[in-house]
Amino acid sequence: MTISFLYQILYSVPNSSDTICSDRVPSGSRYLRLNHDSWRRGKLKSFRQDFDRNSKGKIGIDFSFAFQPIVDAKKKEINSFEALIRGPRGEPAASVLSQVIHEDISAFDDVCRQRIIELASRLNVTGSININLFTTALYQVDLNITGTFKASLKSGFPVEKIIFEVTESENLTDHSVLLRNLKLLRDFGFRTAIDDFGMGHSGLKLLMEYQPNYIKLDRNLISNIQKDRVKQIVFGGVQHMCEKLSIDIVAEGVENEEEYTWLDKAGVALFQGYYFAKPAFEALPGLSPRGFSLGGAAAV
């Protein structure tokens, strides 16, 4: 499928301004507490009905999503939300992923992305959304772009606010195809992130040929970094490299004040972890009072 053909498909869809959901949630501090029973019952009921009918009917698995914020400590605001797969009643991701057979991975991945975008729109996410992407799905990226673009335009969720995360440790069987398709995602306006950077063997090789918008440092590097001189040196090298390449670092899995304080002083701006907020099932969580005070600011 050529790029020109993709454009013909994508831009035959009505302009997103004509299809944006009219339901809006009040801004300010209430935005960070979208777990009001009255709102959720009314606005999520139709989503759950459509979601169950469409996703389960296509791949035979029932599932939904939780959201965890990625915060900007310098601006003191929520930067984006990562969508995390869960069972239909909030069960762990493993309970869902264990049901996915190899032949259904691409179809499952496609349904996940479309449903995340629909749910993000219904929850009135005004920031960005981080979506985990199976590496295998990147080998069919032309079809994936089409489906994601259509879901974005239909729900009114901007393409430029979608961040695809690719895990460094996944088996990259065809490096050249992966590179080409990552660049294609970028050309169509999506942002990208390498997840769990430092955990696998392919991260530096990939980084030499493709520079994503973000790298997310693996929890193994973040854990107790304030006490570990070797981890601090490794972090310093990665940070210097990212600064030179204009790549933003996300410190993932930050669980305590000591880790956050050290990384904050080292110059990290973006954080994700239980220290700030746990994932919230089909909702946008508020931030822990242990973290910095948002002062009522909404995500950007």
Short mmCIF file of C-alpha atoms in Angstrom, two decimals:
data_model
loop_
_atom_site.label_atom_id
_atom_site.label_comp_id
_atom_site.label_asym_id
_atom_site.label_seq_id
_atom_site.Cartn_x
_atom_site.Cartn_y
_atom_site.Cartn_z
CA MET A 1 0.00 0.00 0.00
CA THR A 2 1.55 3.32 -1.05
CA ILE A 3 1.61 6.53 0.94
CA SER A 4 -0.48 8.32 -1.70
CA PHE A 5 -3.14 5.59 -1.49
CA LEU A 6 -3.17 5.92 2.30
CA TYR A 7 -3.78 9.64 2.01
CA GLN A 8 -6.74 9.00 -0.31
CA ILE A 9 -8.24 6.62 2.25
CA LEU A 10 -7.55 8.73 5.31
CA TYR A 11 -8.63 12.08 4.04
CA SER A 12 -11.88 10.80 2.57
CA VAL A 13 -13.03 10.66 6.20
CA PRO A 14 -14.88 13.82 7.34
CA ASN A 15 -12.82 16.49 9.01
CA SER A 16 -12.24 15.78 12.70
CA SER A 17 -13.81 19.08 13.68
CA ASP A 18 -17.12 17.70 12.41
CA THR A 19 -16.93 14.54 14.46
CA ILE A 20 -15.50 15.64 17.79
CA CYS A 21 -17.47 14.30 20.73
CA SER A 22 -19.63 17.04 22.21
CA ASP A 23 -19.52 15.62 25.74
CA ARG A 24 -16.96 17.56 27.72
CA VAL A 25 -15.86 17.24 31.31
CA PRO A 26 -15.19 20.38 33.38
CA SER A 27 -11.58 21.50 33.38
CA GLY A 28 -9.38 22.26 36.37
CA SER A 29 -9.09 20.00 39.39
CA ARG A 30 -12.24 18.05 38.46
CA TYR A 31 -10.48 16.92 35.29
CA LEU A 32 -8.06 14.99 37.46
CA ARG A 33 -10.86 13.19 39.29
CA LEU A 34 -12.90 11.60 36.53
CA ASN A 35 -14.13 8.79 38.70
CA HIS A 36 -17.48 10.30 39.64
CA ASP A 37 -19.99 7.46 39.56
CA SER A 38 -22.73 9.54 37.96
CA TRP A 39 -20.50 10.64 35.08
CA ARG A 40 -18.95 7.25 34.51
CA ARG A 41 -22.27 5.40 34.51
CA GLY A 42 -23.72 7.72 31.90
CA LYS A 43 -20.78 8.23 29.60
CA LEU A 44 -19.09 4.84 29.76
CA LYS A 45 -22.21 2.70 29.48
CA SER A 46 -22.49 3.08 25.71
CA PHE A 47 -18.74 2.65 25.30
CA ARG A 48 -18.76 -0.64 27.23
CA GLN A 49 -21.67 -1.92 25.15
CA ASP A 50 -19.98 -1.02 21.86
CA PHE A 51 -16.59 -2.19 23.10
CA ASP A 52 -17.83 -5.60 24.22
CA ARG A 53 -19.80 -6.13 21.02
CA ASN A 54 -17.02 -5.08 18.63
CA SER A 55 -13.79 -6.22 20.28
CA LYS A 56 -15.01 -9.51 21.67
CA GLY A 57 -16.81 -10.33 18.46
CA LYS A 58 -13.66 -9.81 16.40
CA ILE A 59 -11.13 -11.79 18.45
CA GLY A 60 -13.19 -13.60 21.07
CA ILE A 61 -11.55 -11.90 24.08
CA ASP A 62 -13.16 -9.43 26.49
CA PHE A 63 -10.90 -6.66 27.79
CA SER A 64 -10.66 -2.97 28.62
CA PHE A 65 -8.04 -0.43 29.71
CA ALA A 66 -6.61 1.44 32.65
CA PHE A 67 -4.77 4.76 32.37
CA GLN A 68 -1.65 5.94 34.18
CA PRO A 69 -0.35 9.50 33.90
CA ILE A 70 3.09 10.56 32.75
CA VAL A 71 3.81 13.81 34.54
CA ASP A 72 6.00 16.79 33.73
CA ALA A 73 7.69 17.69 37.01
CA LYS A 74 9.09 20.95 35.65
CA LYS A 75 5.75 22.26 34.41
CA LYS A 76 3.85 20.54 37.25
CA GLU A 77 1.22 19.04 34.98
CA ILE A 78 0.15 15.81 33.34
CA ASN A 79 1.93 15.32 30.02
CA SER A 80 0.10 12.21 28.80
CA PHE A 81 -1.65 9.00 29.84
CA GLU A 82 -0.43 5.51 29.04
CA ALA A 83 -3.20 3.05 28.17
CA LEU A 84 -2.67 -0.31 29.92
CA ILE A 85 -4.68 -3.36 28.97
CA ARG A 86 -6.85 -4.96 31.65
CA GLY A 87 -9.53 -7.61 31.93
CA PRO A 88 -13.20 -6.59 31.66
CA ARG A 89 -13.36 -5.98 35.43
CA GLY A 90 -9.85 -4.61 35.85
CA GLU A 91 -7.98 -7.93 35.98
CA PRO A 92 -4.20 -7.85 35.30
CA ALA A 93 -2.93 -7.63 31.73
CA ALA A 94 -1.59 -11.19 31.83
CA SER A 95 -5.12 -12.55 32.15
CA VAL A 96 -5.90 -11.03 28.75
CA LEU A 97 -2.62 -11.46 26.89
CA SER A 98 -2.43 -15.14 27.78
CA GLN A 99 -5.56 -15.67 25.66
CA VAL A 100 -4.13 -14.09 22.51
CA ILE A 101 -2.85 -16.65 20.03
CA HIS A 102 -0.02 -15.78 17.65
CA GLU A 103 -2.25 -15.68 14.57
CA ASP A 104 -4.50 -13.05 16.20
CA ILE A 105 -1.79 -10.66 17.41
CA SER A 106 -2.20 -8.15 14.58
CA ALA A 107 -6.01 -8.16 14.80
CA PHE A 108 -5.85 -7.87 18.59
CA ASP A 109 -3.39 -4.98 18.35
CA ASP A 110 -5.60 -3.20 15.84
CA VAL A 111 -8.71 -3.52 18.05
CA CYS A 112 -6.72 -2.31 21.08
CA ARG A 113 -5.56 0.87 19.38
CA GLN A 114 -8.97 1.77 18.04
CA ARG A 115 -10.67 1.16 21.40
CA ILE A 116 -8.05 3.14 23.31
CA ILE A 117 -8.66 6.13 21.08
CA GLU A 118 -12.43 5.83 21.48
CA LEU A 119 -12.19 5.55 25.26
CA ALA A 120 -9.69 8.43 25.47
CA SER A 121 -12.11 10.63 23.56
CA ARG A 122 -15.02 9.67 25.81
CA LEU A 123 -12.92 10.38 28.90
CA ASN A 124 -12.10 13.80 27.43
CA VAL A 125 -8.34 13.28 27.47
CA THR A 126 -6.94 16.63 26.36
CA GLY A 127 -3.32 15.55 26.62
CA SER A 128 -1.55 12.80 24.72
CA ILE A 129 -2.12 9.05 24.84
CA ASN A 130 0.69 6.47 24.94
CA ILE A 131 -0.25 3.24 23.15
CA ASN A 132 1.88 0.11 23.35
CA LEU A 133 2.44 -1.39 19.92
CA PHE A 134 3.35 -5.00 19.27
CA THR A 135 6.50 -5.13 17.15
CA THR A 136 4.75 -7.61 14.87
CA ALA A 137 2.12 -4.96 14.13
CA LEU A 138 4.84 -2.68 12.76
CA TYR A 139 5.37 -5.09 9.90
CA GLN A 140 1.82 -4.30 8.74
CA VAL A 141 2.10 -0.61 9.53
CA ASP A 142 0.35 0.58 6.36
CA LEU A 143 -2.91 -1.05 7.45
CA ASN A 144 -2.34 -0.03 11.08
CA ILE A 145 -1.91 3.61 10.12
CA THR A 146 -5.16 3.50 8.16
CA GLY A 147 -7.14 2.02 11.04
CA THR A 148 -5.62 4.32 13.64
CA PHE A 149 -6.12 7.42 11.50
CA LYS A 150 -9.76 6.58 10.90
CA ALA A 151 -10.35 5.93 14.62
CA SER A 152 -8.64 9.24 15.42
CA LEU A 153 -10.72 11.23 12.97
CA LYS A 154 -13.97 9.48 13.92
CA SER A 155 -13.52 10.17 17.63
CA GLY A 156 -12.00 13.62 17.19
CA PHE A 157 -8.78 12.66 18.96
CA PRO A 158 -5.81 14.40 17.26
CA VAL A 159 -3.23 12.19 15.55
CA GLU A 160 -0.38 14.34 16.84
CA LYS A 161 -1.40 13.42 20.41
CA ILE A 162 -0.90 9.68 19.83
CA ILE A 163 2.43 8.25 20.99
CA PHE A 164 3.29 4.70 19.97
CA GLU A 165 5.55 2.77 22.35
CA VAL A 166 7.75 -0.03 21.03
CA THR A 167 9.50 -2.27 23.55
CA GLU A 168 13.25 -2.46 23.05
CA SER A 169 13.48 -6.04 24.27
CA GLU A 170 11.06 -7.48 21.71
CA ASN A 171 12.51 -9.73 19.04
CA LEU A 172 13.13 -7.55 16.00
CA THR A 173 13.36 -10.09 13.20
CA ASP A 174 13.65 -7.64 10.30
CA HIS A 175 15.48 -4.52 11.39
CA SER A 176 15.23 -2.73 8.03
CA VAL A 177 11.44 -3.14 7.86
CA LEU A 178 11.09 -1.96 11.45
CA LEU A 179 13.12 1.19 10.73
CA ARG A 180 11.19 1.98 7.57
CA ASN A 181 7.86 1.64 9.30
CA LEU A 182 8.85 3.62 12.38
CA LYS A 183 9.83 6.44 10.04
CA LEU A 184 6.50 6.05 8.24
CA LEU A 185 4.66 6.49 11.52
CA ARG A 186 6.61 9.69 12.12
CA ASP A 187 5.87 10.95 8.61
CA PHE A 188 2.15 10.59 9.28
CA GLY A 189 2.34 12.72 12.42
CA PHE A 190 2.49 10.09 15.14
CA ARG A 191 5.10 10.35 17.88
CA THR A 192 7.11 7.34 19.02
CA ALA A 193 8.86 6.09 22.16
CA ILE A 194 11.24 3.22 22.88
CA ASP A 195 9.90 1.51 26.00
CA ASP A 196 12.03 -0.23 28.65
CA PHE A 197 15.21 1.29 27.22
CA GLY A 198 18.30 -0.38 28.65
CA MET A 199 16.60 -3.74 29.15
CA GLY A 200 17.18 -5.32 25.73
CA HIS A 201 19.99 -5.70 23.25
CA SER A 202 18.65 -3.62 20.37
CA GLY A 203 18.18 -0.16 21.84
CA LEU A 204 21.48 1.47 20.93
CA LYS A 205 21.49 -0.07 17.46
CA LEU A 206 17.97 1.21 16.84
CA LEU A 207 18.86 4.63 18.25
CA MET A 208 21.75 5.03 15.82
CA GLU A 209 19.39 4.72 12.88
CA TYR A 210 16.15 6.12 14.24
CA GLN A 211 15.62 8.78 16.88
CA PRO A 212 12.22 8.57 18.60
CA ASN A 213 10.58 11.44 20.44
CA TYR A 214 11.02 9.66 23.78
CA ILE A 215 12.88 6.87 25.46
CA LYS A 216 11.44 5.36 28.63
CA LEU A 217 14.12 4.19 31.02
CA ASP A 218 13.62 0.68 32.33
CA ARG A 219 12.69 0.23 35.98
CA ASN A 220 15.84 -1.84 36.52
CA LEU A 221 17.90 1.30 35.92
CA ILE A 222 15.61 3.57 37.95
CA SER A 223 15.27 1.39 41.05
CA ASN A 224 17.33 2.81 43.94
CA ILE A 225 19.40 4.90 41.54
CA GLN A 226 20.03 7.37 44.36
CA LYS A 227 22.19 4.71 46.07
CA ASP A 228 23.92 3.14 43.09
CA ARG A 229 26.93 4.91 41.57
CA VAL A 230 27.09 2.55 38.56
CA LYS A 231 23.45 3.23 37.68
CA GLN A 232 24.08 6.94 38.03
CA ILE A 233 26.99 6.78 35.58
CA VAL A 234 24.97 4.75 33.07
CA PHE A 235 22.07 7.17 33.43
CA GLY A 236 24.41 10.11 32.85
CA GLY A 237 25.62 8.59 29.59
CA VAL A 238 22.08 7.97 28.33
CA GLN A 239 21.00 11.45 29.37
CA HIS A 240 23.93 13.08 27.54
CA MET A 241 23.18 11.06 24.41
CA CYS A 242 19.49 12.00 24.49
CA GLU A 243 20.25 15.68 24.96
CA LYS A 244 22.47 15.65 21.88
CA LEU A 245 19.80 13.82 19.85
CA SER A 246 16.89 15.96 21.15
CA ILE A 247 15.12 12.94 22.67
CA ASP A 248 13.06 13.36 25.85
CA ILE A 249 13.64 10.92 28.71
CA VAL A 250 10.78 9.41 30.71
CA ALA A 251 11.75 7.89 34.06
CA GLU A 252 9.41 4.90 34.30
CA GLY A 253 8.53 2.98 37.44
CA VAL A 254 9.38 5.71 39.96
CA GLU A 255 8.03 4.38 43.26
CA ASN A 256 9.44 6.54 46.03
CA GLU A 257 10.47 10.06 46.92
CA GLU A 258 14.19 9.25 46.98
CA GLU A 259 14.23 8.04 43.37
CA TYR A 260 12.15 11.00 42.22
CA THR A 261 14.27 13.54 44.08
CA TRP A 262 17.55 12.24 42.64
CA LEU A 263 16.23 12.10 39.08
CA ASP A 264 14.59 15.51 39.40
CA LYS A 265 17.87 17.07 40.51
CA ALA A 266 19.62 15.27 37.65
CA GLY A 267 17.37 17.12 35.21
CA VAL A 268 14.67 14.61 34.32
CA ALA A 269 11.34 16.28 33.56
CA LEU A 270 9.00 13.39 32.72
CA PHE A 271 8.03 10.73 35.26
CA GLN A 272 5.71 7.74 35.49
CA GLY A 273 5.13 5.46 38.44
CA TYR A 274 3.24 4.66 41.62
CA TYR A 275 4.88 7.58 43.41
CA PHE A 276 2.63 9.87 41.35
CA ALA A 277 -0.38 7.70 40.53
CA LYS A 278 -1.47 4.11 40.10
CA PRO A 279 -3.36 3.14 36.92
CA ALA A 280 -7.11 3.78 37.10
CA PHE A 281 -9.52 1.39 35.39
CA GLU A 282 -11.53 3.13 32.64
CA ALA A 283 -10.78 6.48 34.29
CA LEU A 284 -8.16 9.21 34.51
CA PRO A 285 -6.49 9.05 37.94
CA GLY A 286 -5.64 12.02 40.08
CA LEU A 287 -2.10 12.42 41.34
CA SER A 288 -0.90 11.20 44.71
CA PRO A 289 -0.63 13.93 47.37
CA ARG A 290 2.94 12.71 47.92
CA GLY A 291 3.92 14.12 44.53
CA PHE A 292 4.14 17.75 43.55
CA SER A 293 0.99 19.86 43.79
CA LEU A 294 -0.69 20.51 40.43
CA GLY A 295 -2.52 23.55 41.67
CA GLY A 296 -5.56 22.64 39.56
CA ALA A 297 -3.72 22.58 36.23
CA ALA A 298 -5.09 20.35 33.49
CA ALA A 299 -3.06 18.22 31.14
CA VAL A 300 -1.78 19.84 27.97
#
